[in-house]
Amino acid sequence: MAIEEMEKKYRISDIARELQVSPQEVLQFVKLEGGKVASTSSMVDQGMRELIFGHFSNEKKMVDETMKIRQEKQRRLSRLEEQSRKTYEKERQLKETLHSASVAPAVHEEKKELFVPEVKPVVPETDELVLAKQVEEIEQIEEPVQLEQPVLTDQTDRADRADQTDQTDQADRTDQADRTDRTDQADQVDQPVQEEPLEEAPVPKELPVKEEPSVNEQLVSFETPKNIGGLTVIGTLDMHSPFDRSSEAERKKKNRKKNFKEQADALKSEFDTTVKEEVAADEKGTVKKKPAKPPGETNAAAPAGTASTAGAQPIKKGKKKKKPDVNDKVISANIRTTISGMDDSGGTGSRQKFRKLRKIERERESEAAEAFRESQQMIVRVTEYASPHELADLMGVTAKDIIQKCFSLGKFVTINQRLDKESIELIALEFGFEAEFISEVEATAVLIEADEPEDMQIRPPVITIMGHVDHGKTSLLDYIRNSNVVAGESGGITQHIGAYEVTVEADRKITFLDTPGHEAFTAMRARGAQVTDIVILVVAADDSVMPQTIEAINHAKAAGVPIVVAINKVDKPEANPEKIKTQLSEAGVLVEEWGGEHQCQEISAKKGIGIAELMEKVLAEAEIRELKGNFSRDINASGIIVESELDKGKGVISTVLVQRGFLKIGDPFVAGNTMGKIRALMDERGKRILFAGPSQPVRVLGFEDLPQSGDVLTVMSSDRDARDLAQKRQVIRREHEFRRSTRVKLDSIARQIKEGLMKELSMIIKADTDGSIQALADGLMKIQNEEVKVQIIHQGVGQITETDVLLAAASDAIIIGFRVRPNVNAKKLAEKEDLDVRFYSVIYHVLEDVEKALEGMLSPELHEESLGSLEVRQVFRVPKVGNVGGCYMLEGKVFRDSKVRLLREGVQIYDGQLDALRRFKDDVKEVDAGYECGVSLKNYDDIKVGDIVEAYRIVEKKRKL
Ligand SMILES: Nc1nc2c(ncn2[C@@H]2O[C@H](COP(=O)(O)OP(=O)(O)OP(=O)(O)O)[C@@H](O)[C@H]2O)c(=O)[nH]1
């Protein structure tokens, strides 16, 4: 075994991956150790592997630590999930218990009554009472039980079941309670029959009257009840219980899985049962007077004999046998009742049902919220770069505890020192918390008082129009804006304000977000501002469902926003709306007329065809959603910034979509990192208004600074509160920016080393040739002092790509471009990420800079500033001058005296000066982006099509400390 292990070979790259270090580094180490290896795919033996692991023990430790953290996180996560699941389960059980408890008293009450000698007058009453209670519980019908009520109840029940499976559970519980009830009765029936005088006998005979609710039960469970499984006292039923229980379980299972067919069967069985009742009643000749009794009597045989013997089958058979005796009148009466029960959906019954559904929904929501709250208790919401002091406050420990913990983790921190993300995560974990990073605005969120139900009123829907380029989004918005959808509104809205309100008909309003395209929609959503209620998806009927249509669908679906389809350009002869509908269905948007859920309207944004109908459909969709807003005038209003601009005369003007309460002139507010006091409010027509309520877009004047789209504007109680909060946010923001700007930069590296923040300087090297890389890597690896060492995390030949930049950003590395440049995207990304990307042409300069940087001696006062880039699209041979590049200015500007470098596939092949810059035949001083020009280079002739000429200048830059 040991020998086998010794003989086992390991690939260098695999070892490197295990250690999460660069394979080149491992390769180098192996070479240094005398290993005969050619590349990172070479194999090494166990001995060498151990040596490598020894050498990279720190890295190994880090990998192990990370793994540990990850596992711990996973463990905690599943624990939290388990916790919330348990809570949910517990509450559900509690609810069930409560529910059955509320049914139980009825049973006892009933039981007591059974032993009262003069039962006759009492029993029916009790019976009705019990029934009424059950009915109430199932249906919440408050009226007293009437003759036909059981049937109605059942039918409504059935409708409920169709709607919601929960109802079945409830019904099941009632069912069970009934059965308990019956079992008890049955048991007690036996006793009185034997012990009490004969005159008591009618009482038990009446007892089956209790079976009246069992009609209910039957209808709920679809089968005649049989043995109830000895739920309470006497054990004689146990003989049958195994069989019965299993059939009971099956039945329940069936009930849960019931489909339409089963429901239809149930309906049939209901008729059967009722027929049975009716027939029995006929037999007794007491048909209408007390409908509760006859069925009871019919079923009397069941408990008497059944309590111990009968199962489901005999009863079923019995039913079937009785079918031929069915009275047609009874059937049609039942059908009528059933249908009327169904038709009732628009009446009180449906309202009650709806209320009941809402109640259940609310209960569920509160349960989920509770479970969520519990799980949240162990999450510490913290801003990035929080100090030990702040973190301690959030976790309810002392800063000293945190510093000590850091100490034990090998980190030396002071009370106010900012901690990085990883450290915060690690420390939080040590204290049993999970760190969740939030923005400064979130961290300083304003507490919003709960909405009072009486303040909630229907508000206009907020609509965003999305669709593919040229499918007519702008045309539709323009038409809506300018049309006279309602007389008197024509041509009213002239300004572009990002959002406006349209009155459609009968004073019904719709708010449009005038930010066509899903980018704005997504950007707002990314900032946590979900303002759109409904998306209008525009698809041109003369075109097809296009990539952006699909994207829009996906965005709307991801945001859970309903889509109303507008098939545009139907005025065109080549329009084919049916094709669009087919394609939409393939994309997962099935229109209503095809049985789907999405409303669809054919329109012509150009001619105004179908726009009013489209608005109607949008309003209908909004109605279904019951969009409500808080219309209280006493609460502090809030809204979302849709867009902002800086007006020379008026200062900052922002379009705000009010979400809660009323914005009023004079209100102090915070919005993101800025604050202000409302100086003026204007509607979309530029008319001054005094206040604006929910879903109303309004132009607000009075900001101190420009807020960002998606920021929440919250009215504060006083100017002072607003200022305090805004200042707090600004401080956190500044800290973040400061920390971000301390991303590893050669200029400031020494300070970070001194602060103990840096132990390793990570670098990515991209160079023109493999030779340069080797030379650079060798040189750089040698540079290290006691506090810090250089680590090359990636190296490669060729231009600097986005992947390199992303890697550098993720690992806080510096990129060295040796005679290579980044491509356009990589350059933009590097700027965005504020990464230090340095370009060199002499190896010695690289080494010198890095060495100096580590010592804190680096003073890079001269910096290069990129001016623009040109693409060579044609090469002309000009006699006496040489080759001239016919170029297109891609971005920026080029000046006649610019320094330039020529790049071929990202690799620098020339660095020098422009020789000539021309437009047509004229010499020009500069050329802007988007123009063509002719370019020749000083002392360089080998220009080729596809080359990039990069213009730059050297500027002095203040040294960062
Ligand atoms: N015949 C006809 N042409 C239309 C209709 N709606 C829009 N167009 C034309 O289609 C072209 C594109 O319309 P836009 O409203 O600019 O389309 P868009 O989706 O906003 O395009 P982008 O803003 O580029 O995304 C314009 O030339 C419109 O005149 C219509 O209902 N019928």
Short mmCIF file of C-alpha atoms and ligand atoms in Angstrom, two decimals, residues 468-475 568-569 571-572 604-606, ligand 1:
data_model
loop_
_atom_site.label_atom_id
_atom_site.label_comp_id
_atom_site.label_asym_id
_atom_site.label_seq_id
_atom_site.Cartn_x
_atom_site.Cartn_y
_atom_site.Cartn_z
CA HIS A 468 -37.48 44.69 -29.17
CA VAL A 469 -35.81 47.59 -30.94
CA ASP A 470 -38.09 49.27 -33.48
CA HIS A 471 -41.15 47.30 -32.47
CA GLY A 472 -42.82 50.56 -31.50
CA LYS A 473 -42.28 51.20 -27.78
CA THR A 474 -41.59 54.89 -28.24
CA SER A 475 -44.43 55.24 -30.73
CA ASN A 568 -48.19 46.43 -32.79
CA LYS A 569 -48.19 47.60 -36.40
CA ASP A 571 -52.08 48.42 -39.83
CA LYS A 572 -49.31 47.05 -42.01
CA SER A 604 -51.28 50.25 -34.20
CA ALA A 605 -49.27 52.77 -32.26
CA LYS A 606 -49.03 54.87 -35.39
N1 LIG B 1 -46.95 51.10 -39.70
C1 LIG B 1 -46.66 51.26 -38.43
N2 LIG B 1 -45.44 51.67 -38.08
C2 LIG B 1 -45.15 51.81 -36.78
C3 LIG B 1 -46.11 51.53 -35.79
N3 LIG B 1 -45.53 51.74 -34.57
C4 LIG B 1 -44.29 52.14 -34.80
N4 LIG B 1 -44.04 52.19 -36.12
C5 LIG B 1 -42.79 52.58 -36.77
O1 LIG B 1 -41.78 51.69 -36.38
C6 LIG B 1 -40.57 52.37 -36.23
C7 LIG B 1 -39.97 52.13 -34.88
O2 LIG B 1 -40.83 52.63 -33.88
P1 LIG B 1 -40.30 53.12 -32.49
O3 LIG B 1 -41.46 53.54 -31.69
O4 LIG B 1 -39.17 54.05 -32.61
O5 LIG B 1 -39.75 51.74 -31.93
P2 LIG B 1 -39.00 51.49 -30.55
O6 LIG B 1 -39.36 50.11 -30.14
O7 LIG B 1 -39.28 52.57 -29.62
O8 LIG B 1 -37.52 51.52 -31.02
P3 LIG B 1 -36.24 51.84 -30.13
O9 LIG B 1 -36.51 53.12 -29.41
O10 LIG B 1 -35.16 51.95 -31.15
O11 LIG B 1 -36.07 50.67 -29.23
C8 LIG B 1 -40.87 53.84 -36.47
O12 LIG B 1 -40.50 54.17 -37.76
C9 LIG B 1 -42.37 53.94 -36.32
O13 LIG B 1 -42.92 54.94 -37.15
C10 LIG B 1 -47.41 51.10 -36.20
O14 LIG B 1 -48.30 50.82 -35.41
N5 LIG B 1 -47.62 50.98 -37.53
#
